[in-house]
Coordinates of C-alpha atoms in Angstrom, one line a residue:
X1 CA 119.9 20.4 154.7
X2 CA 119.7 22.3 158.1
X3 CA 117.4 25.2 158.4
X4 CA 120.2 27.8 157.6
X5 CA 120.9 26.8 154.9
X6 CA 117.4 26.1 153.4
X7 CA 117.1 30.0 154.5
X8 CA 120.3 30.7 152.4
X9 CA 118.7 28.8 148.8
X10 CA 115.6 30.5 149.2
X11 CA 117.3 33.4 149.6
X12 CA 119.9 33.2 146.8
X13 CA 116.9 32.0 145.0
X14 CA 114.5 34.8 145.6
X15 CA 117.4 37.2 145.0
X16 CA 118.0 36.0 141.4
X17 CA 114.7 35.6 140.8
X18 CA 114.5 38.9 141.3
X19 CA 117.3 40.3 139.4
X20 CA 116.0 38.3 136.2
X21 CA 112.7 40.3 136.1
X22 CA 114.4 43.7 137.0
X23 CA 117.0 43.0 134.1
X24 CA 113.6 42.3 131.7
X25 CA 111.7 45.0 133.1
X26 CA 114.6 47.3 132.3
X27 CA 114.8 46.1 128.8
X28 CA 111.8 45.8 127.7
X29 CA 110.7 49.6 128.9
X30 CA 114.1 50.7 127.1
X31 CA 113.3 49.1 124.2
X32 CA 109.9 49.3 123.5
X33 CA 110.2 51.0 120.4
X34 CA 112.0 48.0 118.9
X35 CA 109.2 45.6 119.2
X36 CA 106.0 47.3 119.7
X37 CA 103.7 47.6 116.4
X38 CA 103.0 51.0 113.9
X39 CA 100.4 52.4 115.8
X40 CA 102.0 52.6 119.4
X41 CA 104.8 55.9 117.9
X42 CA 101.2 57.8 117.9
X43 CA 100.2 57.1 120.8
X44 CA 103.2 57.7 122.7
X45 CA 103.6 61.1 120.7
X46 CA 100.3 61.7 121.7
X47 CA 101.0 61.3 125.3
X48 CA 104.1 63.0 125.3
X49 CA 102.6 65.8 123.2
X50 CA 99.7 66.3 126.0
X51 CA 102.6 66.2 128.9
X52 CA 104.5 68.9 127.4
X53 CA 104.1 72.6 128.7
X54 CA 102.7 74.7 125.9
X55 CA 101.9 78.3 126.3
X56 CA 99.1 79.0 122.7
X57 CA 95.6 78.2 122.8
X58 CA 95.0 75.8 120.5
X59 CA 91.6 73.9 118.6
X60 CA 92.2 70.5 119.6
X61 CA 90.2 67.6 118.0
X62 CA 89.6 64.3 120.2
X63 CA 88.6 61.1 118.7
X64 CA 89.6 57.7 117.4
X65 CA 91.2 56.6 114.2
X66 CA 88.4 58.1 111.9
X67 CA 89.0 61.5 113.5
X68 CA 92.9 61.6 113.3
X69 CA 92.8 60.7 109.6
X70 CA 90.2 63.4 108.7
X71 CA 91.3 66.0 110.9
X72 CA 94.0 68.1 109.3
X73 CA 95.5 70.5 111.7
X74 CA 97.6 72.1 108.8
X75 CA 94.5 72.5 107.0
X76 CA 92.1 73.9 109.6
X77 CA 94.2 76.8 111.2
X78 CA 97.8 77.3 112.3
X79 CA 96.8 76.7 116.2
X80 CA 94.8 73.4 115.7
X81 CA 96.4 69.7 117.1
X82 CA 95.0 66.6 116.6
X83 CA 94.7 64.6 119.9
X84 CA 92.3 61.5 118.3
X85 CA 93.9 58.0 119.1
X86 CA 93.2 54.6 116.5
X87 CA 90.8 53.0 118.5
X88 CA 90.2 55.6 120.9
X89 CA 87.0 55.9 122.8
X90 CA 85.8 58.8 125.5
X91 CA 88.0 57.1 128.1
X92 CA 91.3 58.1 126.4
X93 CA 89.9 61.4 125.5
X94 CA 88.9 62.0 129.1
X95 CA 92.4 61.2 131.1
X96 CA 94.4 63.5 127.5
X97 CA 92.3 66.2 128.1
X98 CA 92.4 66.1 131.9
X99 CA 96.3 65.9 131.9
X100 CA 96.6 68.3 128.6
X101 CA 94.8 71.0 130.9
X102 CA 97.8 70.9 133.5
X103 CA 100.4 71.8 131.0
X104 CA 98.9 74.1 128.4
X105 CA 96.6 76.9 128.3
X106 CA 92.4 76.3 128.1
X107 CA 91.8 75.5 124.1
X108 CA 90.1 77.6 122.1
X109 CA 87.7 75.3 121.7
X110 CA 87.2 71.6 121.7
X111 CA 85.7 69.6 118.6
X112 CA 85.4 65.9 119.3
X113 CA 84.1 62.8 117.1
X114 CA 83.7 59.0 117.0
X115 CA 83.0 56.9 115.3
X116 CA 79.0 55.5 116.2
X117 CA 81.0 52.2 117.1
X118 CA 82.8 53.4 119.5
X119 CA 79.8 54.8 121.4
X120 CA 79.1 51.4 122.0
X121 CA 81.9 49.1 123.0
X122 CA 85.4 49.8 124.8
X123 CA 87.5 50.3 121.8
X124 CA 91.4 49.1 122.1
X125 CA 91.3 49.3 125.9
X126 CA 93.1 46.2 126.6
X127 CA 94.9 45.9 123.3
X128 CA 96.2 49.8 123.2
X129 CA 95.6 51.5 126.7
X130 CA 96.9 48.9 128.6
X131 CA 99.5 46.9 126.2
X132 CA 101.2 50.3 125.2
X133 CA 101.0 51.6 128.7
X134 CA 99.3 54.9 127.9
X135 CA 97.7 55.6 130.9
X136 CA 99.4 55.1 134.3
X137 CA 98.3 52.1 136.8
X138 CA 96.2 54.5 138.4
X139 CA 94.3 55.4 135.7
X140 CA 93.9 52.1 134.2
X141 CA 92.6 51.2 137.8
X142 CA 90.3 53.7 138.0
X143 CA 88.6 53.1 134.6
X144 CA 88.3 49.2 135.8
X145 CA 86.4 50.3 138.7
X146 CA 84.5 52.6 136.5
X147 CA 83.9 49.5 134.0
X148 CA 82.3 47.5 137.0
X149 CA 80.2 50.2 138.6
X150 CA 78.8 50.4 135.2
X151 CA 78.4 47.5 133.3
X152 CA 77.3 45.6 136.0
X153 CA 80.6 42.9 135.8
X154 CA 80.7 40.5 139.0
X155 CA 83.3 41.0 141.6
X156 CA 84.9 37.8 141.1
X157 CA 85.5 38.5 136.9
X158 CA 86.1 41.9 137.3
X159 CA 89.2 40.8 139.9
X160 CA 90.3 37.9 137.8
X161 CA 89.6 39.0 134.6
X162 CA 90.5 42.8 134.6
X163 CA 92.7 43.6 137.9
X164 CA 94.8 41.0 137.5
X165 CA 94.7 40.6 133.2
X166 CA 95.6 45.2 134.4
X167 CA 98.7 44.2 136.5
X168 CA 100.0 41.6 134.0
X169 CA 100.1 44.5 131.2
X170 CA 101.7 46.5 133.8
X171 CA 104.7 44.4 135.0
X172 CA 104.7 43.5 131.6
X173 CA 104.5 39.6 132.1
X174 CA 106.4 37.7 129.1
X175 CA 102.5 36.1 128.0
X176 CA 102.0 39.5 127.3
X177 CA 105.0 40.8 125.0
X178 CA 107.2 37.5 124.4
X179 CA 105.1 37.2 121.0
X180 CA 105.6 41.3 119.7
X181 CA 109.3 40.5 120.9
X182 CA 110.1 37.6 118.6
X183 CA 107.7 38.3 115.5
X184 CA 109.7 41.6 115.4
X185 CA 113.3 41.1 116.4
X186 CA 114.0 43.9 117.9
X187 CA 114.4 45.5 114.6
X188 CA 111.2 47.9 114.5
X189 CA 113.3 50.8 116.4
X190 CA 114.0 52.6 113.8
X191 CA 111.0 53.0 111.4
X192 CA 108.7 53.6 114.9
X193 CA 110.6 56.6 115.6
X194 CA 110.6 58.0 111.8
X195 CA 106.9 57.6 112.7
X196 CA 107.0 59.0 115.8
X197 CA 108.5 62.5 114.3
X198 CA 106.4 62.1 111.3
X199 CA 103.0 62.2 113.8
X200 CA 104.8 65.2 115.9
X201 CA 105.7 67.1 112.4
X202 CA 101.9 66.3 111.2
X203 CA 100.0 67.7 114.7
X204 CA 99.0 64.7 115.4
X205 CA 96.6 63.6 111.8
X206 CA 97.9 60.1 110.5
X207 CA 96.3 58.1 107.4
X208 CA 95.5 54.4 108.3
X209 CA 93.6 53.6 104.3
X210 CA 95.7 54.6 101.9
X211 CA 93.8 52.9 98.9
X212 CA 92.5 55.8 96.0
X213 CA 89.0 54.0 96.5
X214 CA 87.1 52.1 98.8
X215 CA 83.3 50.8 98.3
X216 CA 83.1 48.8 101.3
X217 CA 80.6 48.8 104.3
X218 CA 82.6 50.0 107.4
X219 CA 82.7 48.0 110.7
X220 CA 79.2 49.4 112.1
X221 CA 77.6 47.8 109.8
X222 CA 75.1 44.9 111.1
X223 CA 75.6 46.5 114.8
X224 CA 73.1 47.2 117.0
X225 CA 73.1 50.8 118.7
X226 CA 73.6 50.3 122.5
X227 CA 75.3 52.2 124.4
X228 CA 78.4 51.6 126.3
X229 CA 77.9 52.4 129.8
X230 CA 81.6 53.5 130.7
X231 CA 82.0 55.0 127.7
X232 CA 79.1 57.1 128.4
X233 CA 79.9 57.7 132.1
X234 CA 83.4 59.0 130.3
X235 CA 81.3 61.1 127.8
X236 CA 79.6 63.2 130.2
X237 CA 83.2 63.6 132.5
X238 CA 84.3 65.1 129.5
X239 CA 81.5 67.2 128.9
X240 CA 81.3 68.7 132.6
X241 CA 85.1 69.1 132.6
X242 CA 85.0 71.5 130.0
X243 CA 82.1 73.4 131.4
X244 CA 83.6 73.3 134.5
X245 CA 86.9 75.2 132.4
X246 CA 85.0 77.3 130.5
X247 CA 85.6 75.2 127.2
X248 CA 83.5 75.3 124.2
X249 CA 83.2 71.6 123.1
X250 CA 81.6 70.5 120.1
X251 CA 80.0 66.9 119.2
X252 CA 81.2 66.3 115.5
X253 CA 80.3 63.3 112.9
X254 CA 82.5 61.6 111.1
X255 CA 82.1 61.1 107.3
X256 CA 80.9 57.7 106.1
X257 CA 81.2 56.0 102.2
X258 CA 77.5 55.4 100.2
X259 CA 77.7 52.1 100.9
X260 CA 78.2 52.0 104.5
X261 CA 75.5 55.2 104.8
X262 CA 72.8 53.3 102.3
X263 CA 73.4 50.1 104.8
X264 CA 72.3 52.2 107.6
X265 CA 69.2 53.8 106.1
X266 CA 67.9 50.6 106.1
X267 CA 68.5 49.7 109.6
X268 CA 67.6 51.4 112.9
X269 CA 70.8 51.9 114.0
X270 CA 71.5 55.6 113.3
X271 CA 67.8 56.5 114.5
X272 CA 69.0 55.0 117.8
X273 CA 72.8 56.4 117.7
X274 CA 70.7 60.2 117.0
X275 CA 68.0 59.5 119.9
X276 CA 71.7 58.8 122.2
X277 CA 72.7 62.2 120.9
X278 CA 69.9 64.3 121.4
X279 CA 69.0 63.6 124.9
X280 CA 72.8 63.8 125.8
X281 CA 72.4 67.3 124.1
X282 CA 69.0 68.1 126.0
X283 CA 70.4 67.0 129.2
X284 CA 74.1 68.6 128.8
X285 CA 73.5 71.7 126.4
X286 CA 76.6 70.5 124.4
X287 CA 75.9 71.4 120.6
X288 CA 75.9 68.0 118.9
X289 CA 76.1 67.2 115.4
X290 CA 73.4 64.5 114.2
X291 CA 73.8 64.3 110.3
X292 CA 76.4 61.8 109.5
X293 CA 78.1 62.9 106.3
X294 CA 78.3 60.9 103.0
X295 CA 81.0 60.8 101.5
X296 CA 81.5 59.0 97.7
X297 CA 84.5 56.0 98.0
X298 CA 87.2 58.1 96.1
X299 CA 87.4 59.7 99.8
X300 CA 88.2 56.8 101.5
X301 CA 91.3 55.4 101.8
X302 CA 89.2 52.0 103.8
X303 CA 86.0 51.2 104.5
X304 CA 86.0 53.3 107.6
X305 CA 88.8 55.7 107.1
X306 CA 89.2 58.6 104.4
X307 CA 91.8 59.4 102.4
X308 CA 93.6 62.4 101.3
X309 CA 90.4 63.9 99.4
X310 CA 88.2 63.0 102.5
X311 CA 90.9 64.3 104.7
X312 CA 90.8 67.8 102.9
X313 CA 87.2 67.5 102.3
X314 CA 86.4 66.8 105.8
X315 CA 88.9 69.5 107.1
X316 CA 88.0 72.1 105.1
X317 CA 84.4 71.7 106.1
X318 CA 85.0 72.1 109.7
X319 CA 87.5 74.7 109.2
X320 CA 84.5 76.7 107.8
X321 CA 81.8 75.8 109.8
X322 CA 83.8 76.9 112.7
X323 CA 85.0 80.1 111.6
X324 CA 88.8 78.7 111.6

């Protein structure tokens, strides 16, 4: 074979190489819906919802999954929207309010709450932020960068394990998705669009427990209170963008069952996650919540997530603390 025609195979080669991952790109981006799991309708509605253009003022709450199931925006007041994300930590808060500030006008205010876990480690980063694609390559860069500056990864792991592990996600490699795409057979479409409506239609508030009881310890228990140091880098960019907009922004606390609150009387775990709290306060001026509340286990629907009665207890709480 002369060197022609070794040009030509690669060639050929190369090009239908290439037209094999455009043709799964191309599906897989137009048919995500079909294979991705329950929670990934919220966060896209969420993502659309803070790329829209809106023109009121709204209360919007940020948080993770403890947040958007006690957060009612029905029940608070008729301009609230619930912008919480399951597993959501500061850094998906940070890039939703940065972009929701583009498109609608400056909130009314801003009440925001996690829970302590999530103070502490990354949350769903790899497993919601970058599977589902929420936040553009940029973004997803940018926080990687922010991870190494401040949790002190080496160069070499940070490369290898999260640049790389990023663009994988990103050009969605098969060892990424091949598994969602066969455990689901393409046949999820349809029920993760009823729930994508059903998340629009609710502002944004979701149930994840459902049960009418739950006695439980939640998933904080037996955890030692140290801080994440990206997640608290992404804290404060919250807090100075909303200074910087003239925001009123709130530090909130999530409700906890008897068990989980009795397991952390006996620990030093919430002495440590209210120390965190008060010196971001001193330091920032942000009005920060310390008390966790105690709820009884008829409230929650898990052990880390109310119900309905939680949900309405909760709500109606901070609709009235807040003048709503």
């Amino acid at each position: 074979m002369n060197a022609n025609r070794y040009a030509k195979f690669f060639v050929v080669g190369f090009l239908l190489i290439a037209l094999v991952a455009a043709f799964r790109f191309a599906l897989l981006w137009r048919v995500q819906y079909a294979y991705m799991d329950d929670e990934f309708p919220w966060w896209m509605q969420q993502k659309d919802y803070v790329r829209a253009k809106g023109d009121v003022p709204e209360v919007i709450f940020l948080g993770d999954s403890r947040m958007k199931a006690a957060a009612i925006p029905g029940e608070i007041c008729g301009n609230a929207y619930n912008l919480a994300v399951g597993g959501g930590t500061t850094i998906e808060m940070y890039y939703s309010l940065r972009r929701y500030l583009k498109s609608h006008p400056k909130p009314e205010m801003v009440i925001m709450a996690f829970a302590a876990v999530h103070y502490i480690d990354e949350g769903c980063f790899t497993s919601r932020d970058l599977y589902f694609h929420f936040l553009p390559l940029w973004e997803q860069l940018e926080a990687q960068y922010v991870g190494y500056r401040q949790k002190g990864w080496r160069k070499v792991q940070w490369f290898r394990a999260k640049i790389i592990d990023t663009l994988k996600y990103d050009l969605l490699f098969p060892q990424k998705y091949s598994a969602a795409c066969i455990n689901s057979g393409f046949r999820r479409g349809e029920f993760n669009r009823a729930q994508y409506q059903q998340n629009a239609a609710n502002k944004g508030h979701q149930y994840f427990g459902r049960a009418e009881s739950t006695p439980d310890c939640n998933g904080d228990a037996g955890m030692n209170f140290i801080p994440d140091g990206r997640g608290d880098f992404y804290l404060r960019k919250i807090i100075s963008l909303c200074k910087e907009r003239g925001i009123p922004l709130f530090i909130e606390q999530l409700p906890v069952n008897e068990a989980s609150y009795q397991h952390f009387s006996e620990t030093d775990f919430y002495p440590k996650y209210r120390s965190y709290l008060s010196n971001l306060s001193g330091e920032t001026g942000i009005p920060v919540e310390y008390e966790v509340p105690c709820y009884p286990p008829e409230c929650f629907g898990d052990a880390s997530h109310v119900n309905w009665r939680g949900a309405e207890r909760f709500s109606a709480e901070i609709k009235a603390k807040y003048g709503l």
